[in-house]
Amino acid sequence: MSGLLEVKGLAKHFGGLAAVKDLSFSIGKGQIAGLIGPNGAGKTTAFNTISGALTPTRGQVRFNGTDITGQRTSAIVACGLARTFQSTTTFAEESVERNIEYALLSRIRGAAPQVLMGRKTGLVSPAEVRAEIDRIIAIVDMQNWRHAIAGTLPYGLQKKLGIAIGLATQPLMLLMDEPAAGLNHEECNELTRLLRRLRDEQGLTILLVEHHMAIVMEVCERIVVLVHGEKIAEGSPDELRVNPAVIEAYLGAPEYAHA
């Protein structure tokens, strides 16, 4: 198994509950991949364990050739692995550009967060901060809202801002937790276009947890399926559409049958 992200034998227990059991998969550089499964399948727990919010009970996580198992979230972000969250996580009373500026602190040369994290790559000088904010705002197409207060934005734009905050850390890979949650049809189409641009134009590798199966099947090249914390299948969208275990556990539900 080799890739930008390699997960091997990952397990996370809460007391007697095994939320994730012996999970192994690999995501190659430049891929858009999905982690799917019914509610309670262990997807978010897996994300939290990979990204450093939780310490695994056992197993290994390697990123870009480095063992990051059990490392602090800040250290993992400094390695180039960042994540977004299902709920919008912003400074609600601050502007869009100020939210992005806060996320940039870990990359500003000589700033306290950069020094404390020990980050040595992807740094910008204080004089370059404004241009970097402009660049990130352009990527997510939020130029018209750069001075808007984050908490006053429509939900779809708040989700976009969450992605912009992730991009501000200059990741090699972005873990996205239900980016389509709460979005309308047009916003979902816009998200699909953005995901492809991030991969094609920014060179990002993306792993997303998502219940919106139309998006998963359209943009993901590889998909890992979890049920009760265990991987039951892995493959391309076409392979999973005809996989009996996946159809029974997930895709056979009426709302997903034609996704």
mmCIF file of C-alpha atoms in Angstrom:
data_model
loop_
_atom_site.group_PDB
_atom_site.id
_atom_site.type_symbol
_atom_site.label_atom_id
_atom_site.label_comp_id
_atom_site.label_asym_id
_atom_site.label_seq_id
_atom_site.Cartn_x
_atom_site.Cartn_y
_atom_site.Cartn_z
ATOM 1 C CA MET A 1 0.000 0.000 0.000
ATOM 2 C CA SER A 2 1.454 3.375 -1.001
ATOM 3 C CA GLY A 3 0.008 6.847 -1.422
ATOM 4 C CA LEU A 4 0.027 10.364 -0.096
ATOM 5 C CA LEU A 5 -2.178 9.183 2.803
ATOM 6 C CA GLU A 6 -1.787 5.643 4.086
ATOM 7 C CA VAL A 7 -4.016 4.253 6.832
ATOM 8 C CA LYS A 8 -3.113 0.803 8.125
ATOM 9 C CA GLY A 9 -4.970 -1.255 10.735
ATOM 10 C CA LEU A 10 -6.534 1.857 12.288
ATOM 11 C CA ALA A 11 -8.797 1.276 15.274
ATOM 12 C CA LYS A 12 -10.502 3.589 17.753
ATOM 13 C CA HIS A 13 -12.285 2.291 20.839
ATOM 14 C CA PHE A 14 -14.389 4.212 23.338
ATOM 15 C CA GLY A 15 -14.480 1.914 26.333
ATOM 16 C CA GLY A 16 -16.032 -1.303 25.040
ATOM 17 C CA LEU A 17 -17.281 0.311 21.817
ATOM 18 C CA ALA A 18 -15.137 -0.173 18.727
ATOM 19 C CA ALA A 19 -16.053 2.847 16.593
ATOM 20 C CA VAL A 20 -13.407 2.040 13.953
ATOM 21 C CA LYS A 21 -12.056 -1.466 13.425
ATOM 22 C CA ASP A 22 -8.893 -2.421 11.536
ATOM 23 C CA LEU A 23 -9.334 0.233 8.829
ATOM 24 C CA SER A 24 -6.797 0.267 5.993
ATOM 25 C CA PHE A 25 -6.786 2.290 2.776
ATOM 26 C CA SER A 26 -4.503 4.467 0.683
ATOM 27 C CA ILE A 27 -5.170 7.723 -1.183
ATOM 28 C CA GLY A 28 -2.865 8.640 -4.053
ATOM 29 C CA LYS A 29 -1.604 12.140 -4.731
ATOM 30 C CA GLY A 30 -4.047 14.161 -6.824
ATOM 31 C CA GLN A 31 -7.040 11.915 -6.149
ATOM 32 C CA ILE A 32 -10.493 12.882 -4.981
ATOM 33 C CA ALA A 33 -11.648 10.037 -2.746
ATOM 34 C CA GLY A 34 -14.710 9.404 -0.625
ATOM 35 C CA LEU A 35 -15.371 7.779 2.732
ATOM 36 C CA ILE A 36 -19.032 6.790 2.889
ATOM 37 C CA GLY A 37 -21.435 4.724 4.955
ATOM 38 C CA PRO A 38 -24.695 4.949 6.909
ATOM 39 C CA ASN A 39 -25.049 7.114 10.003
ATOM 40 C CA GLY A 40 -22.969 5.687 12.833
ATOM 41 C CA ALA A 41 -20.585 3.888 10.484
ATOM 42 C CA GLY A 42 -17.518 5.509 12.065
ATOM 43 C CA LYS A 43 -16.660 7.952 9.279
ATOM 44 C CA THR A 44 -16.200 11.072 11.417
ATOM 45 C CA THR A 45 -14.344 9.079 14.083
ATOM 46 C CA ALA A 46 -11.963 7.894 11.371
ATOM 47 C CA PHE A 47 -11.505 11.496 10.204
ATOM 48 C CA ASN A 48 -10.863 12.693 13.750
ATOM 49 C CA THR A 49 -8.308 9.951 14.316
ATOM 50 C CA ILE A 50 -6.483 10.614 11.040
ATOM 51 C CA SER A 51 -6.400 14.396 11.598
ATOM 52 C CA GLY A 52 -5.147 14.215 15.187
ATOM 53 C CA ALA A 53 -8.298 15.206 17.074
ATOM 54 C CA LEU A 54 -8.409 11.673 18.522
ATOM 55 C CA THR A 55 -5.585 9.288 19.398
ATOM 56 C CA PRO A 56 -5.989 5.871 17.762
ATOM 57 C CA THR A 57 -6.277 2.778 19.913
ATOM 58 C CA ARG A 58 -3.968 1.052 17.454
ATOM 59 C CA GLY A 59 -2.860 1.245 13.854
ATOM 60 C CA GLN A 60 -0.790 3.672 11.836
ATOM 61 C CA VAL A 61 -1.384 6.804 9.766
ATOM 62 C CA ARG A 62 1.328 7.924 7.343
ATOM 63 C CA PHE A 63 1.185 11.145 5.359
ATOM 64 C CA ASN A 64 3.609 12.082 2.611
ATOM 65 C CA GLY A 65 6.016 9.426 3.868
ATOM 66 C CA THR A 66 5.893 10.522 7.526
ATOM 67 C CA ASP A 67 4.308 8.642 10.425
ATOM 68 C CA ILE A 68 1.785 11.105 11.898
ATOM 69 C CA THR A 69 0.018 8.609 14.154
ATOM 70 C CA GLY A 70 -1.138 10.315 17.342
ATOM 71 C CA GLN A 71 0.549 13.627 16.569
ATOM 72 C CA ARG A 72 -1.030 16.940 17.589
ATOM 73 C CA THR A 73 -3.458 18.484 15.112
ATOM 74 C CA SER A 74 -1.186 21.518 14.722
ATOM 75 C CA ALA A 75 1.772 19.306 13.785
ATOM 76 C CA ILE A 76 -0.347 17.400 11.266
ATOM 77 C CA VAL A 77 -1.541 20.654 9.687
ATOM 78 C CA ALA A 78 2.075 21.797 9.439
ATOM 79 C CA CYS A 79 2.818 18.589 7.510
ATOM 80 C CA GLY A 80 0.199 19.608 4.937
ATOM 81 C CA LEU A 81 -2.901 17.687 6.030
ATOM 82 C CA ALA A 82 -5.856 19.936 6.920
ATOM 83 C CA ARG A 83 -9.581 19.397 7.369
ATOM 84 C CA THR A 84 -12.893 21.165 7.213
ATOM 85 C CA PHE A 85 -15.865 20.431 9.453
ATOM 86 C CA GLN A 86 -19.501 19.501 8.896
ATOM 87 C CA SER A 87 -20.661 22.532 10.855
ATOM 88 C CA THR A 88 -19.274 25.925 9.934
ATOM 89 C CA THR A 89 -16.273 26.743 12.141
ATOM 90 C CA THR A 90 -15.483 30.436 11.793
ATOM 91 C CA PHE A 91 -15.039 33.580 13.859
ATOM 92 C CA ALA A 92 -18.647 34.612 13.364
ATOM 93 C CA GLU A 93 -18.162 38.291 14.273
ATOM 94 C CA GLU A 94 -15.141 38.785 12.025
ATOM 95 C CA SER A 95 -14.997 39.460 8.287
ATOM 96 C CA VAL A 96 -14.289 36.851 5.640
ATOM 97 C CA GLU A 97 -10.790 38.208 5.020
ATOM 98 C CA ARG A 98 -9.992 38.390 8.733
ATOM 99 C CA ASN A 99 -11.025 34.740 9.167
ATOM 100 C CA ILE A 100 -8.620 33.778 6.394
ATOM 101 C CA GLU A 101 -5.897 35.950 7.916
ATOM 102 C CA TYR A 102 -6.236 34.134 11.245
ATOM 103 C CA ALA A 103 -5.814 30.801 9.441
ATOM 104 C CA LEU A 104 -2.690 32.181 7.756
ATOM 105 C CA LEU A 105 -0.940 32.849 11.088
ATOM 106 C CA SER A 106 0.669 29.406 11.072
ATOM 107 C CA ARG A 107 2.423 30.363 7.800
ATOM 108 C CA ILE A 108 3.499 33.955 8.484
ATOM 109 C CA ARG A 109 7.267 33.965 8.903
ATOM 110 C CA GLY A 110 8.193 35.012 12.439
ATOM 111 C CA ALA A 111 4.615 34.997 13.779
ATOM 112 C CA ALA A 112 4.164 33.271 17.133
ATOM 113 C CA PRO A 113 1.961 30.419 15.774
ATOM 114 C CA GLN A 114 4.497 29.669 13.044
ATOM 115 C CA VAL A 115 7.344 29.599 15.559
ATOM 116 C CA LEU A 116 5.420 27.441 18.055
ATOM 117 C CA MET A 117 4.351 24.956 15.376
ATOM 118 C CA GLY A 118 7.845 24.848 13.949
ATOM 119 C CA ARG A 119 6.529 25.143 10.418
ATOM 120 C CA LYS A 120 9.272 25.657 7.851
ATOM 121 C CA THR A 121 7.499 25.238 4.483
ATOM 122 C CA GLY A 122 4.878 27.295 2.678
ATOM 123 C CA LEU A 123 5.780 30.414 4.649
ATOM 124 C CA VAL A 124 4.818 33.949 3.642
ATOM 125 C CA SER A 125 6.274 37.238 4.815
ATOM 126 C CA PRO A 126 4.034 39.782 6.567
ATOM 127 C CA ALA A 127 4.157 41.855 3.366
ATOM 128 C CA GLU A 128 2.752 38.940 1.364
ATOM 129 C CA VAL A 129 -0.282 38.302 3.569
ATOM 130 C CA ARG A 130 -2.659 40.580 1.652
ATOM 131 C CA ALA A 131 -1.806 38.962 -1.676
ATOM 132 C CA GLU A 132 -2.259 35.496 -0.181
ATOM 133 C CA ILE A 133 -5.696 36.436 1.180
ATOM 134 C CA ASP A 134 -6.618 37.754 -2.278
ATOM 135 C CA ARG A 135 -5.480 34.500 -3.862
ATOM 136 C CA ILE A 136 -7.516 32.307 -1.514
ATOM 137 C CA ILE A 137 -10.649 34.442 -1.822
ATOM 138 C CA ALA A 138 -10.372 34.174 -5.610
ATOM 139 C CA ILE A 139 -10.044 30.384 -5.490
ATOM 140 C CA VAL A 140 -13.380 30.032 -3.658
ATOM 141 C CA ASP A 141 -14.956 32.915 -5.639
ATOM 142 C CA MET A 142 -15.868 35.051 -2.618
ATOM 143 C CA GLN A 143 -14.503 38.392 -3.837
ATOM 144 C CA ASN A 144 -17.882 40.080 -3.377
ATOM 145 C CA TRP A 145 -18.062 38.998 0.276
ATOM 146 C CA ARG A 146 -14.510 39.622 1.490
ATOM 147 C CA HIS A 147 -15.662 42.371 3.909
ATOM 148 C CA ALA A 148 -18.870 40.597 4.970
ATOM 149 C CA ILE A 149 -19.170 39.419 8.576
ATOM 150 C CA ALA A 150 -18.891 35.630 8.608
ATOM 151 C CA GLY A 151 -21.890 35.056 10.856
ATOM 152 C CA THR A 152 -24.175 37.011 8.529
ATOM 153 C CA LEU A 153 -23.339 34.970 5.420
ATOM 154 C CA PRO A 154 -25.850 32.526 3.933
ATOM 155 C CA TYR A 155 -25.090 28.951 4.941
ATOM 156 C CA GLY A 156 -23.629 27.984 1.571
ATOM 157 C CA LEU A 157 -21.134 30.848 1.720
ATOM 158 C CA GLN A 158 -20.195 29.941 5.285
ATOM 159 C CA LYS A 159 -19.324 26.464 4.024
ATOM 160 C CA LYS A 160 -17.189 28.047 1.298
ATOM 161 C CA LEU A 161 -15.427 30.137 3.918
ATOM 162 C CA GLY A 162 -14.664 26.954 5.843
ATOM 163 C CA ILE A 163 -12.936 25.600 2.742
ATOM 164 C CA ALA A 164 -11.029 28.883 2.338
ATOM 165 C CA ILE A 165 -9.810 28.623 5.929
ATOM 166 C CA GLY A 166 -8.547 25.114 5.184
ATOM 167 C CA LEU A 167 -6.797 26.357 2.040
ATOM 168 C CA ALA A 168 -5.067 29.105 4.023
ATOM 169 C CA THR A 169 -2.914 26.452 5.722
ATOM 170 C CA GLN A 170 -1.616 25.526 2.229
ATOM 171 C CA PRO A 171 -2.406 21.823 2.520
ATOM 172 C CA LEU A 172 -1.252 19.056 0.247
ATOM 173 C CA MET A 173 -4.440 17.213 1.200
ATOM 174 C CA LEU A 174 -7.785 18.379 2.502
ATOM 175 C CA LEU A 175 -10.124 16.209 4.566
ATOM 176 C CA MET A 176 -13.674 17.488 4.095
ATOM 177 C CA ASP A 177 -16.425 16.416 6.516
ATOM 178 C CA GLU A 178 -19.801 16.555 4.732
ATOM 179 C CA PRO A 179 -19.123 19.665 2.620
ATOM 180 C CA ALA A 180 -22.545 19.351 0.930
ATOM 181 C CA ALA A 181 -24.565 19.164 4.166
ATOM 182 C CA GLY A 182 -27.334 21.773 4.117
ATOM 183 C CA LEU A 183 -26.632 22.957 0.571
ATOM 184 C CA ASN A 184 -29.310 23.398 -2.082
ATOM 185 C CA HIS A 185 -29.114 21.905 -5.576
ATOM 186 C CA GLU A 186 -27.266 24.801 -7.195
ATOM 187 C CA GLU A 187 -24.848 25.077 -4.260
ATOM 188 C CA CYS A 188 -24.113 21.356 -4.611
ATOM 189 C CA ASN A 189 -23.341 21.840 -8.299
ATOM 190 C CA GLU A 190 -21.044 24.726 -7.400
ATOM 191 C CA LEU A 191 -19.315 22.576 -4.766
ATOM 192 C CA THR A 192 -18.716 19.866 -7.362
ATOM 193 C CA ARG A 193 -17.050 22.386 -9.670
ATOM 194 C CA LEU A 194 -14.951 23.748 -6.791
ATOM 195 C CA LEU A 195 -13.720 20.290 -5.780
ATOM 196 C CA ARG A 196 -12.531 19.636 -9.311
ATOM 197 C CA ARG A 197 -10.819 23.027 -9.519
ATOM 198 C CA LEU A 198 -9.026 22.406 -6.237
ATOM 199 C CA ARG A 199 -7.686 19.153 -7.624
ATOM 200 C CA ASP A 200 -6.975 20.270 -11.191
ATOM 201 C CA GLU A 201 -5.751 23.846 -10.630
ATOM 202 C CA GLN A 202 -4.384 23.767 -7.072
ATOM 203 C CA GLY A 203 -3.023 20.223 -7.089
ATOM 204 C CA LEU A 204 -4.927 19.249 -3.959
ATOM 205 C CA THR A 205 -5.674 15.707 -2.898
ATOM 206 C CA ILE A 206 -9.113 15.457 -1.299
ATOM 207 C CA LEU A 207 -10.795 12.907 0.968
ATOM 208 C CA LEU A 208 -14.407 13.644 1.769
ATOM 209 C CA VAL A 209 -16.993 12.157 4.086
ATOM 210 C CA GLU A 210 -20.306 12.772 2.396
ATOM 211 C CA HIS A 211 -23.917 11.553 2.422
ATOM 212 C CA HIS A 212 -24.779 13.298 -0.846
ATOM 213 C CA MET A 213 -24.233 10.304 -3.092
ATOM 214 C CA ALA A 214 -24.660 12.158 -6.392
ATOM 215 C CA ILE A 215 -21.606 14.280 -5.532
ATOM 216 C CA VAL A 216 -19.606 11.277 -4.314
ATOM 217 C CA MET A 217 -20.311 9.261 -7.442
ATOM 218 C CA GLU A 218 -19.591 12.192 -9.727
ATOM 219 C CA VAL A 219 -16.284 13.486 -8.352
ATOM 220 C CA CYS A 220 -14.640 10.614 -6.460
ATOM 221 C CA GLU A 221 -12.204 8.271 -8.187
ATOM 222 C CA ARG A 222 -11.934 5.911 -5.205
ATOM 223 C CA ILE A 223 -14.486 5.268 -2.488
ATOM 224 C CA VAL A 224 -14.116 3.476 0.851
ATOM 225 C CA VAL A 225 -17.322 2.135 2.408
ATOM 226 C CA LEU A 226 -17.671 1.751 6.181
ATOM 227 C CA VAL A 227 -20.411 -0.073 8.079
ATOM 228 C CA HIS A 228 -20.285 -0.390 11.878
ATOM 229 C CA GLY A 229 -16.684 0.820 11.848
ATOM 230 C CA GLU A 230 -15.458 -1.788 9.353
ATOM 231 C CA LYS A 231 -14.500 -1.398 5.716
ATOM 232 C CA ILE A 232 -16.839 -3.555 3.647
ATOM 233 C CA ALA A 233 -15.749 -2.380 0.201
ATOM 234 C CA GLU A 234 -13.356 -0.136 -1.687
ATOM 235 C CA GLY A 235 -13.223 0.745 -5.353
ATOM 236 C CA SER A 236 -14.320 3.037 -8.140
ATOM 237 C CA PRO A 237 -17.881 4.411 -8.328
ATOM 238 C CA ASP A 238 -18.707 1.952 -11.111
ATOM 239 C CA GLU A 239 -17.423 -0.978 -9.045
ATOM 240 C CA LEU A 240 -19.399 0.044 -5.978
ATOM 241 C CA ARG A 241 -22.648 0.573 -7.900
ATOM 242 C CA VAL A 242 -22.788 -3.175 -8.554
ATOM 243 C CA ASN A 243 -21.270 -4.382 -5.266
ATOM 244 C CA PRO A 244 -23.994 -6.401 -3.453
ATOM 245 C CA ALA A 245 -22.672 -5.574 0.024
ATOM 246 C CA VAL A 246 -22.674 -1.842 -0.721
ATOM 247 C CA ILE A 247 -26.123 -1.949 -2.307
ATOM 248 C CA GLU A 248 -27.515 -3.743 0.736
ATOM 249 C CA ALA A 249 -25.786 -1.548 3.317
ATOM 250 C CA TYR A 250 -25.998 1.870 1.724
ATOM 251 C CA LEU A 251 -26.809 2.470 -1.913
ATOM 252 C CA GLY A 252 -29.948 0.369 -1.859
ATOM 253 C CA ALA A 253 -31.794 2.941 0.240
ATOM 254 C CA PRO A 254 -34.501 4.592 -1.936
ATOM 255 C CA GLU A 255 -32.978 8.076 -1.812
ATOM 256 C CA TYR A 256 -29.643 6.780 -3.109
ATOM 257 C CA ALA A 257 -30.770 4.060 -5.489
ATOM 258 C CA HIS A 258 -30.373 6.230 -8.568
ATOM 259 C CA ALA A 259 -27.381 8.285 -7.428
#
